[in-house]
Coordinates of C-alpha atoms in Angstrom, one line a residue:
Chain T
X155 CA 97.2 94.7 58.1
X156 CA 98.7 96.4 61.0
X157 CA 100.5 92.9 62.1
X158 CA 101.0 92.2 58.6
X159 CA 103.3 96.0 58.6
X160 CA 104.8 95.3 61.9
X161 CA 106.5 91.8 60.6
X162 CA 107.4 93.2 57.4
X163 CA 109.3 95.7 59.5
X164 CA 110.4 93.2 61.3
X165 CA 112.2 91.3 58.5
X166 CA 113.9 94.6 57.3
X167 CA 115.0 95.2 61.0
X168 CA 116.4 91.4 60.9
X169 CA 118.3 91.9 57.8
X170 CA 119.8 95.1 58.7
X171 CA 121.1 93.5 62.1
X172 CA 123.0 90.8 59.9
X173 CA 123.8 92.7 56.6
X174 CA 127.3 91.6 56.7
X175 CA 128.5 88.7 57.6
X176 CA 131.0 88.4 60.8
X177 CA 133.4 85.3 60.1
X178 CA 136.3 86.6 58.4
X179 CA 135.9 86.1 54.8
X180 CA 139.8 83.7 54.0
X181 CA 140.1 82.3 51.1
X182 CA 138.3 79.1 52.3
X183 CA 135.5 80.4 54.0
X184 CA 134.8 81.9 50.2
X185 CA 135.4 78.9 48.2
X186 CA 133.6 77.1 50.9
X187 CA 130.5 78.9 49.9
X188 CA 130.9 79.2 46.4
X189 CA 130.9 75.5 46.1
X190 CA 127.6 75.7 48.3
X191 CA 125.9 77.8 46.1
X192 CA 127.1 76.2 43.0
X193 CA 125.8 72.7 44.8
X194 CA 122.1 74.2 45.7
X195 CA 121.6 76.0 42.3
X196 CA 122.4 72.2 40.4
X197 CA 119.9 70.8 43.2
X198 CA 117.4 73.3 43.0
X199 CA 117.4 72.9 38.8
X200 CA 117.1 69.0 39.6
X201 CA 114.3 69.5 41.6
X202 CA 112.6 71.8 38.8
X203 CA 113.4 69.4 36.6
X204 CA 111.7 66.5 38.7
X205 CA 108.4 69.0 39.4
X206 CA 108.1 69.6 35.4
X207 CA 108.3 66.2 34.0
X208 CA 106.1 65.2 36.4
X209 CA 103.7 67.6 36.0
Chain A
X176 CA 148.0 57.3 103.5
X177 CA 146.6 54.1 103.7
X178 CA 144.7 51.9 101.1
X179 CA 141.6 52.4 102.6
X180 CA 142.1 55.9 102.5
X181 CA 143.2 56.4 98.6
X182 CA 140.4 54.4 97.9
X183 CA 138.1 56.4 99.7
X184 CA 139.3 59.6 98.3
X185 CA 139.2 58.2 94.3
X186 CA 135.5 57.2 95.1
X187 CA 134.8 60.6 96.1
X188 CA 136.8 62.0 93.3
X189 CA 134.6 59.6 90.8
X190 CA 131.3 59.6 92.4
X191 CA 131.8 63.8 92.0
X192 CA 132.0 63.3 88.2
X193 CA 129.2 61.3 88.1
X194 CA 127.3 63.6 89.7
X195 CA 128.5 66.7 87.3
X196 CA 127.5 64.3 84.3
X197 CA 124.0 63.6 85.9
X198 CA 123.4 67.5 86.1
X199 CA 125.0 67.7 82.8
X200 CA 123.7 64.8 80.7
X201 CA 120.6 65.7 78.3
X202 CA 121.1 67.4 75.4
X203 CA 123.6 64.6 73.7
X204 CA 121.4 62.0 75.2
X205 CA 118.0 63.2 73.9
X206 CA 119.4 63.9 70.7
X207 CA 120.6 61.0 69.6
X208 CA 118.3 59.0 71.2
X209 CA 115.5 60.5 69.4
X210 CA 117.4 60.2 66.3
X211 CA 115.9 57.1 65.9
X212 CA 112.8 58.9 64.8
X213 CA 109.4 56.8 63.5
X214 CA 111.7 57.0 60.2
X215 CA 114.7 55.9 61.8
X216 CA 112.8 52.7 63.4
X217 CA 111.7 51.9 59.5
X218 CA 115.3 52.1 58.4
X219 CA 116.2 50.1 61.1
X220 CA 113.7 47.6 60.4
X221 CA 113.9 47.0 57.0
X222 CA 117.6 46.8 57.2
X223 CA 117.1 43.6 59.5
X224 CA 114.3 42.0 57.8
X225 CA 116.4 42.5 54.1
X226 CA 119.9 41.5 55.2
X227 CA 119.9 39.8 58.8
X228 CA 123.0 40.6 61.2
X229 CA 125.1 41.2 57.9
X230 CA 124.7 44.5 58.2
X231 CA 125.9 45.7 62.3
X232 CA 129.6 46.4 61.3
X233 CA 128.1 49.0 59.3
X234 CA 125.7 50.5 62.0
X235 CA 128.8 50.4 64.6
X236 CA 130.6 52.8 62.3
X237 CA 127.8 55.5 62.9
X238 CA 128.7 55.8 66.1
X239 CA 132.2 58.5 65.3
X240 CA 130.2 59.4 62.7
X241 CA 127.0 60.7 64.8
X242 CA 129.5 61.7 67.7
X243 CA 131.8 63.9 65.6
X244 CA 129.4 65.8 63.9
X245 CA 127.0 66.3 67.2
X246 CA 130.3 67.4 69.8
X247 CA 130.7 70.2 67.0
X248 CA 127.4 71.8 67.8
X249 CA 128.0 71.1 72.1
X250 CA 131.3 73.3 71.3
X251 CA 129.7 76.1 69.6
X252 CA 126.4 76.3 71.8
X253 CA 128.5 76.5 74.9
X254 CA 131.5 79.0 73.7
X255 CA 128.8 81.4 71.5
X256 CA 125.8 81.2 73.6
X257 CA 123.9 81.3 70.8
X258 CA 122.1 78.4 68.7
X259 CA 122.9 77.5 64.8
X260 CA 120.4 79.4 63.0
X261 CA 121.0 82.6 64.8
X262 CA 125.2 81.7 64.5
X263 CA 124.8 81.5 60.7
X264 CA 122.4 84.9 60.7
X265 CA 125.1 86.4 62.5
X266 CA 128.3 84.6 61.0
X267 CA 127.5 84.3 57.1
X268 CA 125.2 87.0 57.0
X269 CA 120.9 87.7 56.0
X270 CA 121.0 85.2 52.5
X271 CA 122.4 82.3 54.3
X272 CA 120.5 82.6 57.5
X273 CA 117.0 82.7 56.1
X274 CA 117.7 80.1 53.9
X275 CA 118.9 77.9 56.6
X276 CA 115.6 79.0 58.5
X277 CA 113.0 78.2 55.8
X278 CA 114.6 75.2 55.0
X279 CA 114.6 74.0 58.2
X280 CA 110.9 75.1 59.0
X281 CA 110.5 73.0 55.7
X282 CA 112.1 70.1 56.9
X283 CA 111.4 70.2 60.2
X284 CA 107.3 70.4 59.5
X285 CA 107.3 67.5 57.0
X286 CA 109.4 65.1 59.4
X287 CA 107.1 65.9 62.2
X288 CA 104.3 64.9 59.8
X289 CA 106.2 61.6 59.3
X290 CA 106.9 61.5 63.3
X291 CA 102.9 61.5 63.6
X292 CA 102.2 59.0 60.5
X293 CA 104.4 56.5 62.2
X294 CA 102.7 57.2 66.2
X295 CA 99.2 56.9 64.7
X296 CA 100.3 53.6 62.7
X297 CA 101.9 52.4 65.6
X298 CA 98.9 52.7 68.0
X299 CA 96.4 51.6 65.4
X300 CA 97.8 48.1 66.0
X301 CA 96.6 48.6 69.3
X302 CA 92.9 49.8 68.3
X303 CA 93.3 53.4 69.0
X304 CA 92.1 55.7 66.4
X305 CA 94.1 58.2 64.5
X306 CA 92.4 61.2 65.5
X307 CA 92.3 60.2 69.1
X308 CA 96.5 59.3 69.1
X309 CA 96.9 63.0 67.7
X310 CA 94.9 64.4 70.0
X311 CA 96.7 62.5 73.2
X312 CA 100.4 63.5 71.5
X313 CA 99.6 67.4 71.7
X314 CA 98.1 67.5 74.6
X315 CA 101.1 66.1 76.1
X316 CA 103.6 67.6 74.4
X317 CA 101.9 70.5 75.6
X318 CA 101.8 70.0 79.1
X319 CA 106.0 68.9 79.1
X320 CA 106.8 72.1 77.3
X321 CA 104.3 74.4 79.4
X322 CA 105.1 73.3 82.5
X323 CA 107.7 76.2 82.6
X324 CA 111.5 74.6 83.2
X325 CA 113.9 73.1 81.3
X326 CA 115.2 71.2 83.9
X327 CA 111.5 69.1 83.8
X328 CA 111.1 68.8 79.9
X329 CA 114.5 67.2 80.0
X330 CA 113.7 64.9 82.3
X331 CA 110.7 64.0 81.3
X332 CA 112.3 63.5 77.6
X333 CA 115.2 61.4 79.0
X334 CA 112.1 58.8 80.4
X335 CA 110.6 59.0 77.0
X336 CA 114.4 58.0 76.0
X337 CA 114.7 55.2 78.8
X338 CA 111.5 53.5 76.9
X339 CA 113.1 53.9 73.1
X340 CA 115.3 50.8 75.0
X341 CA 112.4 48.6 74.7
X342 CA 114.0 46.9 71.4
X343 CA 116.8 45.5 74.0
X344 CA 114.2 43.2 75.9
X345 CA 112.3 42.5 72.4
X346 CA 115.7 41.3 71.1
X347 CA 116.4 39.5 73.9
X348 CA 112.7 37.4 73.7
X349 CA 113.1 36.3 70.1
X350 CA 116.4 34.0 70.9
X351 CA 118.8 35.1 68.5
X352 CA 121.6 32.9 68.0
X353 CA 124.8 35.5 69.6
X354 CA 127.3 33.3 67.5
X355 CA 125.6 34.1 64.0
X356 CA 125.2 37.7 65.3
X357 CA 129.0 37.8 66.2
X358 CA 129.7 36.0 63.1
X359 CA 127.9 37.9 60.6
X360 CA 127.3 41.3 61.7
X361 CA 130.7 42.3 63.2
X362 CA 132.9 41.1 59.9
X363 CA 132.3 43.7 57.2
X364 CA 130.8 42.1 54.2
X365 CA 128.5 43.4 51.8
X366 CA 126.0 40.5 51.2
X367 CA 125.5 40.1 48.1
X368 CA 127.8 42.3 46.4
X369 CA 127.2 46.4 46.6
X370 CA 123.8 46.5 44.5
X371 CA 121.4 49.4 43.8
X372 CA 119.1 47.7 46.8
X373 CA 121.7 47.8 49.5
X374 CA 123.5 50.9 48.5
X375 CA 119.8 52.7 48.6
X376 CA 120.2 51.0 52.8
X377 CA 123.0 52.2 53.2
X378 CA 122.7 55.8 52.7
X379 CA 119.1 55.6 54.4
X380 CA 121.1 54.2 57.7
X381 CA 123.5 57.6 57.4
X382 CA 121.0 59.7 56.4
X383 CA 118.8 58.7 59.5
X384 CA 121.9 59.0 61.8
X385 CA 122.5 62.8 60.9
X386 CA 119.5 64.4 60.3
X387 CA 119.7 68.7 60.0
X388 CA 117.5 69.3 62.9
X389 CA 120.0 67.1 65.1
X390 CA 122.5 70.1 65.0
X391 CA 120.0 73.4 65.4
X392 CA 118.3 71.7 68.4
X393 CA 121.7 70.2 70.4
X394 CA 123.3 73.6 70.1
X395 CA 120.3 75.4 71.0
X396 CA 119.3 72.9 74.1
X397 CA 123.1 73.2 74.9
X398 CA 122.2 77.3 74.9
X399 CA 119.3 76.8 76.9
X400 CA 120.2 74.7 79.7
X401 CA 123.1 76.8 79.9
X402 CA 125.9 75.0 79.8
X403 CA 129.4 76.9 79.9
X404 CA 132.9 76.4 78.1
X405 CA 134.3 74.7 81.5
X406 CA 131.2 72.1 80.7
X407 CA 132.0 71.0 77.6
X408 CA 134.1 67.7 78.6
X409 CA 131.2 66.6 80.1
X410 CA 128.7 67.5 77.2
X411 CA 131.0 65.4 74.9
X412 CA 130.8 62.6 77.3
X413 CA 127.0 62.8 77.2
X414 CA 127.1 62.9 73.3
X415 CA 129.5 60.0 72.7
X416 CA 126.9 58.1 75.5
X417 CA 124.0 59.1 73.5
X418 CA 125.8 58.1 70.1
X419 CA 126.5 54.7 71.4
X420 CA 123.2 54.1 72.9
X421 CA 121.6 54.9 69.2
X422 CA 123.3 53.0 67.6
X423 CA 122.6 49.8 70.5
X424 CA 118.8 50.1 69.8
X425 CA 119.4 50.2 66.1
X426 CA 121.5 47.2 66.5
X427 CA 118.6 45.3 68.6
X428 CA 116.1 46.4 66.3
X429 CA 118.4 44.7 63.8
X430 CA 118.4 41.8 65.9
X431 CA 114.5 41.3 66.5
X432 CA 113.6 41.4 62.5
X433 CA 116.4 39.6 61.7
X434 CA 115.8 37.0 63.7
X435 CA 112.1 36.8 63.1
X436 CA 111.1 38.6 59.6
X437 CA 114.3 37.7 57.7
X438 CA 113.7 37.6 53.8
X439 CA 110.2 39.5 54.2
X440 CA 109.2 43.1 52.8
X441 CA 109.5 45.4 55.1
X442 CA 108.0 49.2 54.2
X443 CA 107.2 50.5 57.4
X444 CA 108.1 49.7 61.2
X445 CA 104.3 49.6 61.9
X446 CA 104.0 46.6 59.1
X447 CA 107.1 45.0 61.2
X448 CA 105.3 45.5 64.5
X449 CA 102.3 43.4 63.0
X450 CA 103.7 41.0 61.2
X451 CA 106.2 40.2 64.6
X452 CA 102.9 40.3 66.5
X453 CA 101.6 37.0 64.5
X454 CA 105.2 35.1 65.7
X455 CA 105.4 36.8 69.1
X456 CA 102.4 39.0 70.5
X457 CA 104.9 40.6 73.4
X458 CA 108.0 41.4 70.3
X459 CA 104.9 42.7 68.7
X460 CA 103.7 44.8 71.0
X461 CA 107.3 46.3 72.0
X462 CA 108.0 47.1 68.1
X463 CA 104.9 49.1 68.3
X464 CA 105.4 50.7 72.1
X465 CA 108.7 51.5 70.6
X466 CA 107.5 53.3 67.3
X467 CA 105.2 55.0 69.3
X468 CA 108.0 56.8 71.5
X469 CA 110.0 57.0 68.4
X470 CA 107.9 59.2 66.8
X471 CA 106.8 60.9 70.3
X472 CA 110.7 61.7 71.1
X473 CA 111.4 62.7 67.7
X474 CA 108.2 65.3 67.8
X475 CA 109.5 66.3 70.7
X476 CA 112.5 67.4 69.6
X477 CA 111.8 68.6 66.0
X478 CA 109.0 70.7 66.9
X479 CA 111.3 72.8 69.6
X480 CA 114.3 72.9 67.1
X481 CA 111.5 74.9 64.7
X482 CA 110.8 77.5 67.8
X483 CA 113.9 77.8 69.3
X484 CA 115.6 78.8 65.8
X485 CA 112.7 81.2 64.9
X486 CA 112.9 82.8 68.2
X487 CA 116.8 83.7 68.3
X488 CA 115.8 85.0 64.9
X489 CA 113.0 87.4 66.0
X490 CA 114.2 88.4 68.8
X491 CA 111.7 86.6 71.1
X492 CA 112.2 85.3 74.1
X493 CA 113.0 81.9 73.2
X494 CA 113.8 79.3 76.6
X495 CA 112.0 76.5 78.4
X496 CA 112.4 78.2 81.1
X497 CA 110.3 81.3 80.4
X498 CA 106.2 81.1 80.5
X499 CA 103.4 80.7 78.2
X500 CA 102.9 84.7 78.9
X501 CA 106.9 86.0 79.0
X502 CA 107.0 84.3 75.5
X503 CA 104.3 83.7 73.7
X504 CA 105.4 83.3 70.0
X505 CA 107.6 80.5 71.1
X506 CA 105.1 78.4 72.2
X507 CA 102.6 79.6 69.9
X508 CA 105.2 78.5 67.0
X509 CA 105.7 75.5 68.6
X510 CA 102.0 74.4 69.1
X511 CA 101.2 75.9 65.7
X512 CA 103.9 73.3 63.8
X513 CA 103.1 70.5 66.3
X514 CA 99.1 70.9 65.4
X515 CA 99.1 71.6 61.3
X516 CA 102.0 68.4 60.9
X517 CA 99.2 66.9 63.2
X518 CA 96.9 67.3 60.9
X519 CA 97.8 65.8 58.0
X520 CA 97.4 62.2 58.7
X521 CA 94.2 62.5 59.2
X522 CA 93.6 64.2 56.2
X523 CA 92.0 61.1 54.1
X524 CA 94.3 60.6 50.7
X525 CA 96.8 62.8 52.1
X526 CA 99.7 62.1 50.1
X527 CA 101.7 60.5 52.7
X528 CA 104.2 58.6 50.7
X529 CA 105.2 61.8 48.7
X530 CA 105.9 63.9 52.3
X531 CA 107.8 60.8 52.9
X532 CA 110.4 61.0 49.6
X533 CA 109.9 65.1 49.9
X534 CA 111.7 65.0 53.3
X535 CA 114.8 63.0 51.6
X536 CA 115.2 65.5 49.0
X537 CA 114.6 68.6 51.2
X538 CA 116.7 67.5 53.9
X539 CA 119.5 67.4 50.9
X540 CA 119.2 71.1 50.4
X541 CA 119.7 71.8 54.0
X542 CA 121.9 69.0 55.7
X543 CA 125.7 69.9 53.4
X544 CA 124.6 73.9 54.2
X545 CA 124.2 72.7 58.0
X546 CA 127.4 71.0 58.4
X547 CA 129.5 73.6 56.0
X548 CA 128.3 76.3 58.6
X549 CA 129.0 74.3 61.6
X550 CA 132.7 73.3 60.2
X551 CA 133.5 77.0 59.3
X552 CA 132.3 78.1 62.4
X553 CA 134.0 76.0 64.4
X554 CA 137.6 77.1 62.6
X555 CA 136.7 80.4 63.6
X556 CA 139.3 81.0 65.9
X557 CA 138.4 84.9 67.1
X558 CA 134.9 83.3 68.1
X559 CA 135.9 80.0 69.2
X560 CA 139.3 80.9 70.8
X561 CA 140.8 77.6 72.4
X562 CA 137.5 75.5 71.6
X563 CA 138.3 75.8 67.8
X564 CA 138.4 72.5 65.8
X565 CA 142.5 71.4 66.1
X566 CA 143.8 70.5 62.7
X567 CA 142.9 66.5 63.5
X568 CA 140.0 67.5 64.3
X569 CA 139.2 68.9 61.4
X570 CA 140.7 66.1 59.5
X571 CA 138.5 63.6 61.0
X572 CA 134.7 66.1 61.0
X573 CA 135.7 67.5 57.4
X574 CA 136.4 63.5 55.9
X575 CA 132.9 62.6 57.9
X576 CA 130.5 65.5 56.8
X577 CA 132.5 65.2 52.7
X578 CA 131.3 61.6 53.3
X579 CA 127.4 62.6 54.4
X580 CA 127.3 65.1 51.9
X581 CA 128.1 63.3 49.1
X582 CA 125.9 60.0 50.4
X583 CA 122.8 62.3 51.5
X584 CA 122.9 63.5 48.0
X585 CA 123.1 60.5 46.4
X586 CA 120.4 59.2 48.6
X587 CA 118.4 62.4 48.2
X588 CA 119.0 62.2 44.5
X589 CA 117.8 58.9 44.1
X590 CA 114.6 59.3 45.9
X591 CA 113.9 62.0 43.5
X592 CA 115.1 59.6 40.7
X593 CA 114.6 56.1 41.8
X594 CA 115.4 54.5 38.2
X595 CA 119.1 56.6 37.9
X596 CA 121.7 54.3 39.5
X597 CA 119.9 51.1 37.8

């Protein structure tokens, strides 16, 4: 439990320490990630897809 | 001066480089030699057996390919200090880091499951039983990672790469005729016409040549040897060396089932190994030495790309050089991915074939984020300064990693739907 409570800390301690991001946020940098986002979610949905018709 | 003189002085001059690149060479090497992974060997195989020589133009181009993408991460390791997971914690923020870490604690696990499926296949030829070969392989990939120096485990995993160069003697043996090698491997043609089959080879050849843990473990091996901006020249050289000599031994592996298995179904390197055995016990023998290391080198590597990430993560101390007792999460990480992917072949009905298809389509998810990171990291000018990608540069990296991308996926897509581009 105790260890369980010291990583969950741990996690909260990582995500404060790289809340925001660093690289300067140009126009690029966003669209850059957008399409990255955009190209996991249609991924992710295929791979649902794939998992339920198997199933 | 005399002749005698200037020659004497450009030897010294050249014999000082060499001796900077020998202190220098290892990460590029190990990296790229160990990209040809049990998996890797399969490809390999299979692309030889199918299509012959036909196929080497298309192998030779891998080499900018490989190189461009793997300097990148040299650059970055040696200007930041820091290696890719923790420079896209710290760079794009918490959302983008731990899904670059899961994923490629994800990835990385089920390839070193696939590393081990191909060593215990390849030393079953040789009448050594699985749980035994498992056994031996984490033992001592134990004792080269807790022996305390980087310096050693390098060294020891450049021998490991000397023996991945057993396919050049094997290709040698099985007298393959160098003008039908000249003539139809180095003229690009795509025999038969561009077909599901060979398209399917093709992206299986790219998607073996850049695989995401290639990039988390050069920049963090670049980080923990300790390399420095002023060594980055040489840590190109020893990438562009180690691309080259990849793409040699896929070449020669090319060669020997070419040569001898042309025209017959090849699924897995260890099926090549015995089926070359019947023709040539010794070209037999090497295929299977030759997985073996394969999967040994790629283990190797995988498994410390997993530890190193999650220790600049966590905070623990996360170097080679440190011991068992200054950081014990990094080798307990280590040993615990290196046992539980151990594991699973020896489970009886594991399903081995589906970890197999499950590593295409995850390594999909992570490879694009991997190289859109490294490429917008490496335009970062305040962090990069002088070392940042020049605009040809990023001409030539941005055309390669569009063209991976959009190959992986197609590759990763198909695996997951084999019967859409029929």
């Amino acid at each position: 439990m105790r260890m369980l409570k010291q990583f969950r800390s741990k996690i909260r301690e990582i995500n404060l320490r790289y809340a925001k991001p660093k690289v300067e946020m140009s126009k690029g940098v966003k669209f850059s990630l957008a399409v990255l986002r955009i190209y996991l979610f249609v991924l992710v949905l295929l791979m649902i897809y794939k998992f339920i018709t198997v199933l | 001066m005399d002749f005698f003189s200037v020659l004497y002085f450009r030897f010294k001059k050249v014999w000082k480089a060499v001796r900077l690149y020998l202190v220098i060479a290892g990460p590029g090497l190990v990296v790229m030699i160990a990209d040809n992974d049990a998996g890797g060997i399969t490809t390999y195989a299979a692309t030889g057996a199918k299509y012959g020589y036909h196929l080497i133009w298309f192998l030779l181009l891998l080499i900018p390919v490989a190189y461009y993408v793997q300097e990148m991460t040299v650059r970055l390791g040696a200007v930041t200090k820091r290696g890719h997971a923790e420079a896209i914690f710290e760079s794009f923020g918490a959302f983008w880091g731990w899904f670059s870490l899961i994923d490629l604690m994800f990835v990385d696990w089920l390839t070193l499951v696939t590393e081990f499926v191909g060593m215990t296949a390849a030393l079953s030829i040789f009448g050594i039983p699985a749980w035994i070969t498992v056994i031996l392989v984490v033992l001592l990939m134990s004792i080269i990672v807790l022996n305390g120096r980087y310096w050693t485990w390098e060294k020891i995993a450049l021998g490991f790469c000397l023996l991945n160069l057993i396919y050049i003697p094997a290709a040698f043996m099985v007298n393959p005729s160098i003008s039908s090698i000249l003539g139809q491997g180095l003229i690009p043609n795509l025999p038969g016409g561009l077909n599901n089959e060979l398209f399917f080879l093709l992206m299986a050849n790219i998607g073996t040549t850049i695989a995401p843990w290639m990039l988390f473990f050069q920049q963090s091996s670049v980080v923990d040897k300790g390399l420095q901006e002023k060594d980055i020249n040489m840590g190109k050289l020893d990438t562009f060396i180690g691309s080259i000599i990849t793409v040699v031994v896929a070449i020669f592996i090319v060669i020997v089932t070419g040569t001898l298995l042309n025209g017959a179904p090849i699924d897995d390197a260890a099926t090549a190994a015995r089926m070359l055995m019947k023709t040539n016990h010794y070209v037999g023998a090497f295929m299977a030495i030759g997985l073996f290391d394969a999967g040994l080198l790629g283990a190797i590597c995988i498994s410390l790309a997993s530890s190193w990430a999650f220790g600049e993560i966590f905070g623990w101390a996360h170097s080679l050089n440190t011991k068992v007792k200054e950081a014990p999460w990094f080798y307990i990480s280590f040993f615990l991915t290196l046992a539980t992917a151990g594991v699973v072949p020896l489970i009886p009905g594991a399903p081995l074939v589906l970890i197999t298809l499950f590593v295409q389509v995850v390594a999909v998810t992570l490879l694009p984020a991997a190289l859109v990171f490294l490429i917008l990291l490496l335009n970062d000018k305040k962090t990069m300064g002088e070392y940042a990608n020049t605009p040809l540069q990023n001409t030539v990296s941005v055309f390669i990693v569009v063209l991976i991308i959009v190959l992986s996926t197609l590759y990763g897509v198909s695996a997951l739907f084999p019967n859409l581009f029929q």
